[in-house]
Amino acid sequence: MKIRPLHDRVVIRRKEEEEKTAGGILLPGSAKEKPNEGEVVAVGIGRVLDNGEVRPVDVKVGDKVVFGKYAGSDTIEIDGQELVILSESDIKAVITG
């Protein structure tokens, strides 16, 4: 799969949806929530500033990230995988450890 997002955009593979609740109840497809975590699979070169300089993106390929609940309305499917395209500002945190 080859994809290169433009400017400060990031492509994320969303974490798998939970099949069970914490109490062990199986969830039907309609009750599952889309997770707001995922793995970065591609990043753009960065934001172009007013003076023409480029500020690089803070995340890199392979980072596990958390993004806003309502972010990620731009989804695409490549090689059978659903991917989310976000602006860097929609990413809230990088999960470490």
mmCIF file as gemmi writes it, N, C-alpha and C atoms, coordinates in Angstrom:
data_model
loop_
_atom_site.group_PDB
_atom_site.id
_atom_site.type_symbol
_atom_site.label_atom_id
_atom_site.label_alt_id
_atom_site.label_comp_id
_atom_site.label_asym_id
_atom_site.label_entity_id
_atom_site.label_seq_id
_atom_site.pdbx_PDB_ins_code
_atom_site.Cartn_x
_atom_site.Cartn_y
_atom_site.Cartn_z
_atom_site.occupancy
_atom_site.B_iso_or_equiv
_atom_site.pdbx_formal_charge
_atom_site.auth_seq_id
_atom_site.auth_asym_id
_atom_site.pdbx_PDB_model_num
ATOM 1 N N . MET Axp A 1 ? 0.835 -1.163 0 1 0 ? 1 A 1
ATOM 2 C CA . MET Axp A 1 ? 0 0 0 1 0 ? 1 A 1
ATOM 3 C C . MET Axp A 1 ? 0.89 1.24 0 1 0 ? 1 A 1
ATOM 4 N N . LYS Axp A 2 ? 0.614 2.152 -0.891 1 0 ? 2 A 1
ATOM 5 C CA . LYS Axp A 2 ? 1.359 3.404 -0.961 1 0 ? 2 A 1
ATOM 6 C C . LYS Axp A 2 ? 0.37 4.543 -0.888 1 0 ? 2 A 1
ATOM 7 N N . ILE Axp A 3 ? 0.547 5.406 0.1 1 0 ? 3 A 1
ATOM 8 C CA . ILE Axp A 3 ? -0.264 6.611 0.219 1 0 ? 3 A 1
ATOM 9 C C . ILE Axp A 3 ? 0.6 7.679 0.868 1 0 ? 3 A 1
ATOM 10 N N . ARG Axp A 4 ? 0.502 8.887 0.358 1 0 ? 4 A 1
ATOM 11 C CA . ARG Axp A 4 ? 1.275 10.006 0.907 1 0 ? 4 A 1
ATOM 12 C C . ARG Axp A 4 ? 0.315 11.157 1.146 1 0 ? 4 A 1
ATOM 13 N N . PRO Axp A 5 ? -0.003 11.421 2.407 1 0 ? 5 A 1
ATOM 14 C CA . PRO Axp A 5 ? -0.9 12.536 2.697 1 0 ? 5 A 1
ATOM 15 C C . PRO Axp A 5 ? -0.21 13.875 2.449 1 0 ? 5 A 1
ATOM 16 N N . LEU Axp A 6 ? -0.987 14.888 2.18 1 0 ? 6 A 1
ATOM 17 C CA . LEU Axp A 6 ? -0.45 16.21 1.895 1 0 ? 6 A 1
ATOM 18 C C . LEU Axp A 6 ? -0.342 17.053 3.164 1 0 ? 6 A 1
ATOM 19 N N . HIS Axp A 7 ? 0.649 17.917 3.168 1 0 ? 7 A 1
ATOM 20 C CA . HIS Axp A 7 ? 0.878 18.924 4.21 1 0 ? 7 A 1
ATOM 21 C C . HIS Axp A 7 ? 0.895 18.308 5.603 1 0 ? 7 A 1
ATOM 22 N N . ASP Axp A 8 ? -0.006 18.744 6.498 1 0 ? 8 A 1
ATOM 23 C CA . ASP Axp A 8 ? 0.035 18.278 7.892 1 0 ? 8 A 1
ATOM 24 C C . ASP Axp A 8 ? -0.991 17.181 8.154 1 0 ? 8 A 1
ATOM 25 N N . ARG Axp A 9 ? -1.331 16.439 7.14 1 0 ? 9 A 1
ATOM 26 C CA . ARG Axp A 9 ? -2.313 15.366 7.301 1 0 ? 9 A 1
ATOM 27 C C . ARG Axp A 9 ? -1.604 14.059 7.682 1 0 ? 9 A 1
ATOM 28 N N . VAL Axp A 10 ? -2.349 13.19 8.374 1 0 ? 10 A 1
ATOM 29 C CA . VAL Axp A 10 ? -1.823 11.927 8.88 1 0 ? 10 A 1
ATOM 30 C C . VAL Axp A 10 ? -2.829 10.831 8.531 1 0 ? 10 A 1
ATOM 31 N N . VAL Axp A 11 ? -2.33 9.673 8.081 1 0 ? 11 A 1
ATOM 32 C CA . VAL Axp A 11 ? -3.188 8.525 7.792 1 0 ? 11 A 1
ATOM 33 C C . VAL Axp A 11 ? -3.04 7.541 8.945 1 0 ? 11 A 1
ATOM 34 N N . ILE Axp A 12 ? -4.198 7.105 9.489 1 0 ? 12 A 1
ATOM 35 C CA . ILE Axp A 12 ? -4.211 6.25 10.672 1 0 ? 12 A 1
ATOM 36 C C . ILE Axp A 12 ? -5.033 4.996 10.413 1 0 ? 12 A 1
ATOM 37 N N . ARG Axp A 13 ? -4.502 3.85 10.855 1 0 ? 13 A 1
ATOM 38 C CA . ARG Axp A 13 ? -5.261 2.601 10.855 1 0 ? 13 A 1
ATOM 39 C C . ARG Axp A 13 ? -5.925 2.518 12.221 1 0 ? 13 A 1
ATOM 40 N N . ARG Axp A 14 ? -7.245 2.577 12.224 1 0 ? 14 A 1
ATOM 41 C CA . ARG Axp A 14 ? -8.009 2.586 13.473 1 0 ? 14 A 1
ATOM 42 C C . ARG Axp A 14 ? -7.869 1.248 14.199 1 0 ? 14 A 1
ATOM 43 N N . LYS Axp A 15 ? -7.803 1.303 15.527 1 0 ? 15 A 1
ATOM 44 C CA . LYS Axp A 15 ? -7.751 0.102 16.372 1 0 ? 15 A 1
ATOM 45 C C . LYS Axp A 15 ? -9.037 -0.694 16.156 1 0 ? 15 A 1
ATOM 46 N N . GLU Axp A 16 ? -8.96 -2.012 16.3 1 0 ? 16 A 1
ATOM 47 C CA . GLU Axp A 16 ? -10.129 -2.876 16.12 1 0 ? 16 A 1
ATOM 48 C C . GLU Axp A 16 ? -11.227 -2.528 17.124 1 0 ? 16 A 1
ATOM 49 N N . GLU Axp A 17 ? -12.471 -2.669 16.694 1 0 ? 17 A 1
ATOM 50 C CA . GLU Axp A 17 ? -13.608 -2.418 17.574 1 0 ? 17 A 1
ATOM 51 C C . GLU Axp A 17 ? -13.697 -3.507 18.628 1 0 ? 17 A 1
ATOM 52 N N . GLU Axp A 18 ? -14.141 -3.128 19.813 1 0 ? 18 A 1
ATOM 53 C CA . GLU Axp A 18 ? -14.293 -4.082 20.906 1 0 ? 18 A 1
ATOM 54 C C . GLU Axp A 18 ? -15.46 -5.022 20.615 1 0 ? 18 A 1
ATOM 55 N N . GLU Axp A 19 ? -15.248 -6.306 20.844 1 0 ? 19 A 1
ATOM 56 C CA . GLU Axp A 19 ? -16.288 -7.309 20.644 1 0 ? 19 A 1
ATOM 57 C C . GLU Axp A 19 ? -17.124 -7.514 21.903 1 0 ? 19 A 1
ATOM 58 N N . LYS Axp A 20 ? -16.502 -7.248 23.075 1 0 ? 20 A 1
ATOM 59 C CA . LYS Axp A 20 ? -17.172 -7.461 24.352 1 0 ? 20 A 1
ATOM 60 C C . LYS Axp A 20 ? -17.036 -6.218 25.212 1 0 ? 20 A 1
ATOM 61 N N . THR Axp A 21 ? -17.962 -6.07 26.158 1 0 ? 21 A 1
ATOM 62 C CA . THR Axp A 21 ? -17.839 -5.022 27.161 1 0 ? 21 A 1
ATOM 63 C C . THR Axp A 21 ? -16.89 -5.5 28.248 1 0 ? 21 A 1
ATOM 64 N N . ALA Axp A 22 ? -16.556 -4.627 29.168 1 0 ? 22 A 1
ATOM 65 C CA . ALA Axp A 22 ? -15.679 -5.009 30.275 1 0 ? 22 A 1
ATOM 66 C C . ALA Axp A 22 ? -16.307 -6.112 31.121 1 0 ? 22 A 1
ATOM 67 N N . GLY Axp A 23 ? -17.641 -6.176 31.157 1 0 ? 23 A 1
ATOM 68 C CA . GLY Axp A 23 ? -18.339 -7.208 31.922 1 0 ? 23 A 1
ATOM 69 C C . GLY Axp A 23 ? -18.509 -8.512 31.17 1 0 ? 23 A 1
ATOM 70 N N . GLY Axp A 24 ? -18.049 -8.577 29.897 1 0 ? 24 A 1
ATOM 71 C CA . GLY Axp A 24 ? -18.107 -9.807 29.131 1 0 ? 24 A 1
ATOM 72 C C . GLY Axp A 24 ? -19.313 -9.958 28.228 1 0 ? 24 A 1
ATOM 73 N N . ILE Axp A 25 ? -20.115 -8.911 28.091 1 0 ? 25 A 1
ATOM 74 C CA . ILE Axp A 25 ? -21.298 -8.975 27.23 1 0 ? 25 A 1
ATOM 75 C C . ILE Axp A 25 ? -20.871 -8.79 25.778 1 0 ? 25 A 1
ATOM 76 N N . LEU Axp A 26 ? -21.318 -9.684 24.89 1 0 ? 26 A 1
ATOM 77 C CA . LEU Axp A 26 ? -21.007 -9.576 23.472 1 0 ? 26 A 1
ATOM 78 C C . LEU Axp A 26 ? -21.818 -8.444 22.848 1 0 ? 26 A 1
ATOM 79 N N . LEU Axp A 27 ? -21.155 -7.623 22.036 1 0 ? 27 A 1
ATOM 80 C CA . LEU Axp A 27 ? -21.815 -6.487 21.402 1 0 ? 27 A 1
ATOM 81 C C . LEU Axp A 27 ? -22.191 -6.815 19.966 1 0 ? 27 A 1
ATOM 82 N N . PRO Axp A 28 ? -23.436 -6.506 19.569 1 0 ? 28 A 1
ATOM 83 C CA . PRO Axp A 28 ? -23.789 -6.657 18.157 1 0 ? 28 A 1
ATOM 84 C C . PRO Axp A 28 ? -23.126 -5.544 17.355 1 0 ? 28 A 1
ATOM 85 N N . GLY Axp A 29 ? -23.027 -5.71 16.049 1 0 ? 29 A 1
ATOM 86 C CA . GLY Axp A 29 ? -22.358 -4.735 15.19 1 0 ? 29 A 1
ATOM 87 C C . GLY Axp A 29 ? -22.879 -3.322 15.322 1 0 ? 29 A 1
ATOM 88 N N . SER Axp A 30 ? -24.183 -3.155 15.506 1 0 ? 30 A 1
ATOM 89 C CA . SER Axp A 30 ? -24.763 -1.816 15.588 1 0 ? 30 A 1
ATOM 90 C C . SER Axp A 30 ? -24.441 -1.113 16.898 1 0 ? 30 A 1
ATOM 91 N N . ALA Axp A 31 ? -24.064 -1.846 17.935 1 0 ? 31 A 1
ATOM 92 C CA . ALA Axp A 31 ? -23.793 -1.248 19.243 1 0 ? 31 A 1
ATOM 93 C C . ALA Axp A 31 ? -22.323 -0.902 19.442 1 0 ? 31 A 1
ATOM 94 N N . LYS Axp A 32 ? -21.471 -1.335 18.541 1 0 ? 32 A 1
ATOM 95 C CA . LYS Axp A 32 ? -20.041 -1.092 18.685 1 0 ? 32 A 1
ATOM 96 C C . LYS Axp A 32 ? -19.713 0.36 18.366 1 0 ? 32 A 1
ATOM 97 N N . GLU Axp A 33 ? -18.829 0.928 19.155 1 0 ? 33 A 1
ATOM 98 C CA . GLU Axp A 33 ? -18.358 2.28 18.894 1 0 ? 33 A 1
ATOM 99 C C . GLU Axp A 33 ? -17.019 2.21 18.183 1 0 ? 33 A 1
ATOM 100 N N . LYS Axp A 34 ? -16.807 3.134 17.251 1 0 ? 34 A 1
ATOM 101 C CA . LYS Axp A 34 ? -15.518 3.204 16.578 1 0 ? 34 A 1
ATOM 102 C C . LYS Axp A 34 ? -14.494 3.71 17.587 1 0 ? 34 A 1
ATOM 103 N N . PRO Axp A 35 ? -13.389 3.002 17.745 1 0 ? 35 A 1
ATOM 104 C CA . PRO Axp A 35 ? -12.362 3.448 18.69 1 0 ? 35 A 1
ATOM 105 C C . PRO Axp A 35 ? -11.716 4.75 18.225 1 0 ? 35 A 1
ATOM 106 N N . ASN Axp A 36 ? -11.255 5.535 19.192 1 0 ? 36 A 1
ATOM 107 C CA . ASN Axp A 36 ? -10.57 6.775 18.852 1 0 ? 36 A 1
ATOM 108 C C . ASN Axp A 36 ? -9.059 6.629 19.05 1 0 ? 36 A 1
ATOM 109 N N . GLU Axp A 37 ? -8.573 5.402 18.856 1 0 ? 37 A 1
ATOM 110 C CA . GLU Axp A 37 ? -7.14 5.108 18.903 1 0 ? 37 A 1
ATOM 111 C C . GLU Axp A 37 ? -6.742 4.427 17.612 1 0 ? 37 A 1
ATOM 112 N N . GLY Axp A 38 ? -5.46 4.583 17.25 1 0 ? 38 A 1
ATOM 113 C CA . GLY Axp A 38 ? -4.981 3.916 16.06 1 0 ? 38 A 1
ATOM 114 C C . GLY Axp A 38 ? -3.48 4.042 15.901 1 0 ? 38 A 1
ATOM 115 N N . GLU Axp A 39 ? -2.999 3.472 14.796 1 0 ? 39 A 1
ATOM 116 C CA . GLU Axp A 39 ? -1.566 3.487 14.486 1 0 ? 39 A 1
ATOM 117 C C . GLU Axp A 39 ? -1.334 4.33 13.241 1 0 ? 39 A 1
ATOM 118 N N . VAL Axp A 40 ? -0.34 5.196 13.302 1 0 ? 40 A 1
ATOM 119 C CA . VAL Axp A 40 ? -0.002 6.054 12.174 1 0 ? 40 A 1
ATOM 120 C C . VAL Axp A 40 ? 0.656 5.207 11.083 1 0 ? 40 A 1
ATOM 121 N N . VAL Axp A 41 ? 0.122 5.278 9.848 1 0 ? 41 A 1
ATOM 122 C CA . VAL Axp A 41 ? 0.691 4.513 8.74 1 0 ? 41 A 1
ATOM 123 C C . VAL Axp A 41 ? 1.365 5.407 7.705 1 0 ? 41 A 1
ATOM 124 N N . ALA Axp A 42 ? 1.061 6.72 7.708 1 0 ? 42 A 1
ATOM 125 C CA . ALA Axp A 42 ? 1.713 7.649 6.778 1 0 ? 42 A 1
ATOM 126 C C . ALA Axp A 42 ? 1.543 9.074 7.295 1 0 ? 42 A 1
ATOM 127 N N . VAL Axp A 43 ? 2.536 9.926 7.041 1 0 ? 43 A 1
ATOM 128 C CA . VAL Axp A 43 ? 2.457 11.336 7.445 1 0 ? 43 A 1
ATOM 129 C C . VAL Axp A 43 ? 2.872 12.23 6.289 1 0 ? 43 A 1
ATOM 130 N N . GLY Axp A 44 ? 2.31 13.424 6.267 1 0 ? 44 A 1
ATOM 131 C CA . GLY Axp A 44 ? 2.686 14.423 5.273 1 0 ? 44 A 1
ATOM 132 C C . GLY Axp A 44 ? 3.985 15.103 5.673 1 0 ? 44 A 1
ATOM 133 N N . ILE Axp A 45 ? 4.431 16.044 4.85 1 0 ? 45 A 1
ATOM 134 C CA . ILE Axp A 45 ? 5.711 16.717 5.117 1 0 ? 45 A 1
ATOM 135 C C . ILE Axp A 45 ? 5.609 17.751 6.221 1 0 ? 45 A 1
ATOM 136 N N . GLY Axp A 46 ? 4.424 18.293 6.456 1 0 ? 46 A 1
ATOM 137 C CA . GLY Axp A 46 ? 4.248 19.277 7.516 1 0 ? 46 A 1
ATOM 138 C C . GLY Axp A 46 ? 3.448 20.471 7.056 1 0 ? 46 A 1
ATOM 139 N N . ARG Axp A 47 ? 3.166 21.355 8.014 1 0 ? 47 A 1
ATOM 140 C CA . ARG Axp A 47 ? 2.378 22.556 7.74 1 0 ? 47 A 1
ATOM 141 C C . ARG Axp A 47 ? 3.268 23.635 7.129 1 0 ? 47 A 1
ATOM 142 N N . VAL Axp A 48 ? 2.787 24.244 6.064 1 0 ? 48 A 1
ATOM 143 C CA . VAL Axp A 48 ? 3.5 25.354 5.442 1 0 ? 48 A 1
ATOM 144 C C . VAL Axp A 48 ? 3.096 26.626 6.173 1 0 ? 48 A 1
ATOM 145 N N . LEU Axp A 49 ? 4.071 27.301 6.775 1 0 ? 49 A 1
ATOM 146 C CA . LEU Axp A 49 ? 3.816 28.518 7.537 1 0 ? 49 A 1
ATOM 147 C C . LEU Axp A 49 ? 3.684 29.718 6.606 1 0 ? 49 A 1
ATOM 148 N N . ASP Axp A 50 ? 3.221 30.838 7.151 1 0 ? 50 A 1
ATOM 149 C CA . ASP Axp A 50 ? 3.018 32.047 6.356 1 0 ? 50 A 1
ATOM 150 C C . ASP Axp A 50 ? 4.305 32.553 5.706 1 0 ? 50 A 1
ATOM 151 N N . ASN Axp A 51 ? 5.452 32.317 6.351 1 0 ? 51 A 1
ATOM 152 C CA . ASN Axp A 51 ? 6.722 32.776 5.798 1 0 ? 51 A 1
ATOM 153 C C . ASN Axp A 51 ? 7.319 31.79 4.786 1 0 ? 51 A 1
ATOM 154 N N . GLY Axp A 52 ? 6.599 30.699 4.492 1 0 ? 52 A 1
ATOM 155 C CA . GLY Axp A 52 ? 7.059 29.737 3.498 1 0 ? 52 A 1
ATOM 156 C C . GLY Axp A 52 ? 7.809 28.549 4.074 1 0 ? 52 A 1
ATOM 157 N N . GLU Axp A 53 ? 8.19 28.618 5.341 1 0 ? 53 A 1
ATOM 158 C CA . GLU Axp A 53 ? 8.886 27.495 5.967 1 0 ? 53 A 1
ATOM 159 C C . GLU Axp A 53 ? 7.899 26.361 6.23 1 0 ? 53 A 1
ATOM 160 N N . VAL Axp A 54 ? 8.438 25.151 6.359 1 0 ? 54 A 1
ATOM 161 C CA . VAL Axp A 54 ? 7.609 23.982 6.639 1 0 ? 54 A 1
ATOM 162 C C . VAL Axp A 54 ? 7.906 23.501 8.053 1 0 ? 54 A 1
ATOM 163 N N . ARG Axp A 55 ? 6.852 23.417 8.892 1 0 ? 55 A 1
ATOM 164 C CA . ARG Axp A 55 ? 6.991 22.873 10.237 1 0 ? 55 A 1
ATOM 165 C C . ARG Axp A 55 ? 6.629 21.4 10.168 1 0 ? 55 A 1
ATOM 166 N N . PRO Axp A 56 ? 7.588 20.491 10.439 1 0 ? 56 A 1
ATOM 167 C CA . PRO Axp A 56 ? 7.321 19.058 10.303 1 0 ? 56 A 1
ATOM 168 C C . PRO Axp A 56 ? 6.235 18.571 11.26 1 0 ? 56 A 1
ATOM 169 N N . VAL Axp A 57 ? 5.616 17.458 10.911 1 0 ? 57 A 1
ATOM 170 C CA . VAL Axp A 57 ? 4.584 16.832 11.73 1 0 ? 57 A 1
ATOM 171 C C . VAL Axp A 57 ? 5.254 16.189 12.944 1 0 ? 57 A 1
ATOM 172 N N . ASP Axp A 58 ? 4.608 16.269 14.114 1 0 ? 58 A 1
ATOM 173 C CA . ASP Axp A 58 ? 5.185 15.751 15.363 1 0 ? 58 A 1
ATOM 174 C C . ASP Axp A 58 ? 5.1 14.236 15.51 1 0 ? 58 A 1
ATOM 175 N N . VAL Axp A 59 ? 4.231 13.581 14.759 1 0 ? 59 A 1
ATOM 176 C CA . VAL Axp A 59 ? 4.111 12.124 14.871 1 0 ? 59 A 1
ATOM 177 C C . VAL Axp A 59 ? 4.86 11.457 13.728 1 0 ? 59 A 1
ATOM 178 N N . LYS Axp A 60 ? 5.165 10.167 13.919 1 0 ? 60 A 1
ATOM 179 C CA . LYS Axp A 60 ? 5.866 9.422 12.868 1 0 ? 60 A 1
ATOM 180 C C . LYS Axp A 60 ? 5.151 8.093 12.634 1 0 ? 60 A 1
ATOM 181 N N . VAL Axp A 61 ? 5.472 7.459 11.533 1 0 ? 61 A 1
ATOM 182 C CA . VAL Axp A 61 ? 4.875 6.166 11.191 1 0 ? 61 A 1
ATOM 183 C C . VAL Axp A 61 ? 5.162 5.177 12.316 1 0 ? 61 A 1
ATOM 184 N N . GLY Axp A 62 ? 4.133 4.447 12.733 1 0 ? 62 A 1
ATOM 185 C CA . GLY Axp A 62 ? 4.271 3.462 13.801 1 0 ? 62 A 1
ATOM 186 C C . GLY Axp A 62 ? 3.794 3.956 15.157 1 0 ? 62 A 1
ATOM 187 N N . ASP Axp A 63 ? 3.643 5.281 15.329 1 0 ? 63 A 1
ATOM 188 C CA . ASP Axp A 63 ? 3.161 5.812 16.603 1 0 ? 63 A 1
ATOM 189 C C . ASP Axp A 63 ? 1.724 5.376 16.849 1 0 ? 63 A 1
ATOM 190 N N . LYS Axp A 64 ? 1.418 5.064 18.107 1 0 ? 64 A 1
ATOM 191 C CA . LYS Axp A 64 ? 0.042 4.789 18.534 1 0 ? 64 A 1
ATOM 192 C C . LYS Axp A 64 ? -0.51 6.115 19.036 1 0 ? 64 A 1
ATOM 193 N N . VAL Axp A 65 ? -1.653 6.532 18.511 1 0 ? 65 A 1
ATOM 194 C CA . VAL Axp A 65 ? -2.188 7.845 18.837 1 0 ? 65 A 1
ATOM 195 C C . VAL Axp A 65 ? -3.647 7.769 19.272 1 0 ? 65 A 1
ATOM 196 N N . VAL Axp A 66 ? -4.081 8.829 19.961 1 0 ? 66 A 1
ATOM 197 C CA . VAL Axp A 66 ? -5.468 9.029 20.349 1 0 ? 66 A 1
ATOM 198 C C . VAL Axp A 66 ? -5.943 10.277 19.613 1 0 ? 66 A 1
ATOM 199 N N . PHE Axp A 67 ? -7.121 10.188 18.999 1 0 ? 67 A 1
ATOM 200 C CA . PHE Axp A 67 ? -7.664 11.345 18.29 1 0 ? 67 A 1
ATOM 201 C C . PHE Axp A 67 ? -9.069 11.624 18.778 1 0 ? 67 A 1
ATOM 202 N N . GLY Axp A 68 ? -9.589 12.787 18.412 1 0 ? 68 A 1
ATOM 203 C CA . GLY Axp A 68 ? -10.91 13.207 18.873 1 0 ? 68 A 1
ATOM 204 C C . GLY Axp A 68 ? -12.01 12.245 18.466 1 0 ? 68 A 1
ATOM 205 N N . LYS Axp A 69 ? -13.031 12.16 19.294 1 0 ? 69 A 1
ATOM 206 C CA . LYS Axp A 69 ? -14.136 11.225 19.055 1 0 ? 69 A 1
ATOM 207 C C . LYS Axp A 69 ? -14.822 11.496 17.72 1 0 ? 69 A 1
ATOM 208 N N . TYR Axp A 70 ? -14.97 12.76 17.353 1 0 ? 70 A 1
ATOM 209 C CA . TYR Axp A 70 ? -15.668 13.097 16.119 1 0 ? 70 A 1
ATOM 210 C C . TYR Axp A 70 ? -14.714 13.429 14.974 1 0 ? 70 A 1
ATOM 211 N N . ALA Axp A 71 ? -13.419 13.253 15.2 1 0 ? 71 A 1
ATOM 212 C CA . ALA Axp A 71 ? -12.434 13.437 14.135 1 0 ? 71 A 1
ATOM 213 C C . ALA Axp A 71 ? -12.439 12.19 13.27 1 0 ? 71 A 1
ATOM 214 N N . GLY Axp A 72 ? -11.944 12.295 12.086 1 0 ? 72 A 1
ATOM 215 C CA . GLY Axp A 72 ? -11.804 11.114 11.254 1 0 ? 72 A 1
ATOM 216 C C . GLY Axp A 72 ? -13.005 10.804 10.403 1 0 ? 72 A 1
ATOM 217 N N . SER Axp A 73 ? -13.692 11.843 9.953 1 0 ? 73 A 1
ATOM 218 C CA . SER Axp A 73 ? -14.824 11.596 9.059 1 0 ? 73 A 1
ATOM 219 C C . SER Axp A 73 ? -14.343 11.271 7.647 1 0 ? 73 A 1
ATOM 220 N N . ASP Axp A 74 ? -13.068 11.552 7.364 1 0 ? 74 A 1
ATOM 221 C CA . ASP Axp A 74 ? -12.496 11.231 6.054 1 0 ? 74 A 1
ATOM 222 C C . ASP Axp A 74 ? -11.874 9.841 6.117 1 0 ? 74 A 1
ATOM 223 N N . THR Axp A 75 ? -12.608 8.839 5.646 1 0 ? 75 A 1
ATOM 224 C CA . THR Axp A 75 ? -12.095 7.481 5.653 1 0 ? 75 A 1
ATOM 225 C C . THR Axp A 75 ? -11.969 6.976 4.224 1 0 ? 75 A 1
ATOM 226 N N . ILE Axp A 76 ? -10.971 6.133 4.014 1 0 ? 76 A 1
ATOM 227 C CA . ILE Axp A 76 ? -10.766 5.508 2.713 1 0 ? 76 A 1
ATOM 228 C C . ILE Axp A 76 ? -10.484 4.032 2.948 1 0 ? 76 A 1
ATOM 229 N N . GLU Axp A 77 ? -10.608 3.252 1.899 1 0 ? 77 A 1
ATOM 230 C CA . GLU Axp A 77 ? -10.272 1.832 1.998 1 0 ? 77 A 1
ATOM 231 C C . GLU Axp A 77 ? -9.2 1.524 0.972 1 0 ? 77 A 1
ATOM 232 N N . ILE Axp A 78 ? -8.074 1 1.458 1 0 ? 78 A 1
ATOM 233 C CA . ILE Axp A 78 ? -6.963 0.61 0.595 1 0 ? 78 A 1
ATOM 234 C C . ILE Axp A 78 ? -6.543 -0.796 0.986 1 0 ? 78 A 1
ATOM 235 N N . ASP Axp A 79 ? -6.448 -1.677 0.01 1 0 ? 79 A 1
ATOM 236 C CA . ASP Axp A 79 ? -6.05 -3.069 0.246 1 0 ? 79 A 1
ATOM 237 C C . ASP Axp A 79 ? -6.907 -3.725 1.324 1 0 ? 79 A 1
ATOM 238 N N . GLY Axp A 80 ? -8.194 -3.42 1.353 1 0 ? 80 A 1
ATOM 239 C CA . GLY Axp A 80 ? -9.106 -4.026 2.307 1 0 ? 80 A 1
ATOM 240 C C . GLY Axp A 80 ? -9.025 -3.467 3.716 1 0 ? 80 A 1
ATOM 241 N N . GLN Axp A 81 ? -8.225 -2.415 3.924 1 0 ? 81 A 1
ATOM 242 C CA . GLN Axp A 81 ? -8.102 -1.81 5.251 1 0 ? 81 A 1
ATOM 243 C C . GLN Axp A 81 ? -8.777 -0.45 5.245 1 0 ? 81 A 1
ATOM 244 N N . GLU Axp A 82 ? -9.563 -0.183 6.28 1 0 ? 82 A 1
ATOM 245 C CA . GLU Axp A 82 ? -10.174 1.134 6.417 1 0 ? 82 A 1
ATOM 246 C C . GLU Axp A 82 ? -9.18 2.052 7.107 1 0 ? 82 A 1
ATOM 247 N N . LEU Axp A 83 ? -8.856 3.153 6.455 1 0 ? 83 A 1
ATOM 248 C CA . LEU Axp A 83 ? -7.901 4.114 6.987 1 0 ? 83 A 1
ATOM 249 C C . LEU Axp A 83 ? -8.586 5.459 7.202 1 0 ? 83 A 1
ATOM 250 N N . VAL Axp A 84 ? -8.098 6.201 8.183 1 0 ? 84 A 1
ATOM 251 C CA . VAL Axp A 84 ? -8.648 7.51 8.524 1 0 ? 84 A 1
ATOM 252 C C . VAL Axp A 84 ? -7.609 8.56 8.174 1 0 ? 84 A 1
ATOM 253 N N . ILE Axp A 85 ? -8.039 9.64 7.516 1 0 ? 85 A 1
ATOM 254 C CA . ILE Axp A 85 ? -7.145 10.756 7.214 1 0 ? 85 A 1
ATOM 255 C C . ILE Axp A 85 ? -7.513 11.911 8.137 1 0 ? 85 A 1
ATOM 256 N N . LEU Axp A 86 ? -6.547 12.346 8.944 1 0 ? 86 A 1
ATOM 257 C CA . LEU Axp A 86 ? -6.754 13.416 9.912 1 0 ? 86 A 1
ATOM 258 C C . LEU Axp A 86 ? -5.757 14.535 9.698 1 0 ? 86 A 1
ATOM 259 N N . SER Axp A 87 ? -6.124 15.704 10.142 1 0 ? 87 A 1
ATOM 260 C CA . SER Axp A 87 ? -5.165 16.784 10.262 1 0 ? 87 A 1
ATOM 261 C C . SER Axp A 87 ? -4.376 16.532 11.541 1 0 ? 87 A 1
ATOM 262 N N . GLU Axp A 88 ? -3.137 16.962 11.58 1 0 ? 88 A 1
ATOM 263 C CA . GLU Axp A 88 ? -2.314 16.749 12.777 1 0 ? 88 A 1
ATOM 264 C C . GLU Axp A 88 ? -2.99 17.345 14.017 1 0 ? 88 A 1
ATOM 265 N N . SER Axp A 89 ? -3.702 18.429 13.866 1 0 ? 89 A 1
ATOM 266 C CA . SER Axp A 89 ? -4.35 19.078 15.016 1 0 ? 89 A 1
ATOM 267 C C . SER Axp A 89 ? -5.483 18.241 15.604 1 0 ? 89 A 1
ATOM 268 N N . ASP Axp A 90 ? -5.993 17.232 14.873 1 0 ? 90 A 1
ATOM 269 C CA . ASP Axp A 90 ? -7.036 16.353 15.396 1 0 ? 90 A 1
ATOM 270 C C . ASP Axp A 90 ? -6.471 15.272 16.315 1 0 ? 90 A 1
ATOM 271 N N . ILE Axp A 91 ? -5.163 15.082 16.309 1 0 ? 91 A 1
ATOM 272 C CA . ILE Axp A 91 ? -4.524 14.085 17.172 1 0 ? 91 A 1
ATOM 273 C C . ILE Axp A 91 ? -4.324 14.708 18.542 1 0 ? 91 A 1
ATOM 274 N N . LYS Axp A 92 ? -4.806 14.014 19.561 1 0 ? 92 A 1
ATOM 275 C CA . LYS Axp A 92 ? -4.755 14.548 20.93 1 0 ? 92 A 1
ATOM 276 C C . LYS Axp A 92 ? -3.518 14.122 21.693 1 0 ? 92 A 1
ATOM 277 N N . ALA Axp A 93 ? -3.01 12.884 21.444 1 0 ? 93 A 1
ATOM 278 C CA . ALA Axp A 93 ? -1.876 12.387 22.209 1 0 ? 93 A 1
ATOM 279 C C . ALA Axp A 93 ? -1.229 11.207 21.514 1 0 ? 93 A 1
ATOM 280 N N . VAL Axp A 94 ? 0.029 10.955 21.87 1 0 ? 94 A 1
ATOM 281 C CA . VAL Axp A 94 ? 0.76 9.764 21.426 1 0 ? 94 A 1
ATOM 282 C C . VAL Axp A 94 ? 0.855 8.833 22.626 1 0 ? 94 A 1
ATOM 283 N N . ILE Axp A 95 ? 0.505 7.562 22.425 1 0 ? 95 A 1
ATOM 284 C CA . ILE Axp A 95 ? 0.554 6.575 23.514 1 0 ? 95 A 1
ATOM 285 C C . ILE Axp A 95 ? 1.977 6.013 23.566 1 0 ? 95 A 1
ATOM 286 N N . THR Axp A 96 ? 2.598 6.085 24.734 1 0 ? 96 A 1
ATOM 287 C CA . THR Axp A 96 ? 3.96 5.571 24.893 1 0 ? 96 A 1
ATOM 288 C C . THR Axp A 96 ? 3.94 4.429 25.892 1 0 ? 96 A 1
ATOM 289 N N . GLY Axp A 97 ? 4.938 3.564 25.771 1 0 ? 97 A 1
ATOM 290 C CA . GLY Axp A 97 ? 5.108 2.475 26.735 1 0 ? 97 A 1
ATOM 291 C C . GLY Axp A 97 ? 4.252 1.352 26.513 1 0 ? 97 A 1
